[in-house]
Amino acid sequence: MNPQSHSAALRGPRPRFLFGGTAGTNRIARALLALGLAALLCLPACSFTPNEAESASSRNETAAEAASHLAFRTDEKLQQHFEKHGRETGCATAEEYLAAANAVIADPASLHKLQAEDGDDLYFLERTGEFVVVSPAGYIRTYYLTDRNYFDRQ
């Protein structure tokens, strides 16, 4: 076997290109395909409105409205948690406590993660230390103050 055929055998078969072109056109084709897929994936989340500022404010209102529907499973549970954590969170009433928990959930600056063991949604607002737990059924379990290390360990 001559040296040239030996090195060709080590390299294996010649690469196939997506559109039968060169390596450069293949990269371009893949990039265009990726852009097209990205655009398709973005479409459901994107909406066009002529006034971008108006659009941003309406999205924030929608998030706040959705969050305002979250509640504790019962009024009794809300009252128990308010009595336990209301003072530390600076809330004077159970209604303020509930509204403050919903504000953390709706705040885009809140960190969010899913707790693996029971599927709870955890929200943590780092600048204030506020922490909210929401059950998989959509009920607020608790709201209190803690630190980032606690949130990270959950």
CSV table of C-alpha atoms in Angstrom, one decimal, residues 2 20 26-27 31 33 51 58 78-79 81 95 111 115 126 130 140:
chain,number,residue,atom,x,y,z
A,2,ASN,CA,1.5,3.3,-1.0
A,20,GLY,CA,-24.2,18.2,-2.4
A,26,ASN,CA,-23.0,22.9,3.9
A,27,ARG,CA,-22.2,25.2,6.8
A,31,ALA,CA,-26.9,27.9,9.6
A,33,LEU,CA,-31.8,25.7,8.8
A,51,ASN,CA,-46.0,50.0,19.9
A,58,SER,CA,-49.4,44.5,28.6
A,78,LEU,CA,-53.3,31.5,54.4
A,79,GLN,CA,-54.1,32.8,58.0
A,81,HIS,CA,-48.8,31.2,57.3
A,95,GLU,CA,-54.4,40.0,52.1
A,111,LEU,CA,-35.2,33.2,40.3
A,115,GLN,CA,-38.0,21.1,43.2
A,126,GLU,CA,-32.5,37.9,45.7
A,130,GLU,CA,-38.3,36.7,49.6
A,140,ILE,CA,-49.1,28.8,47.4
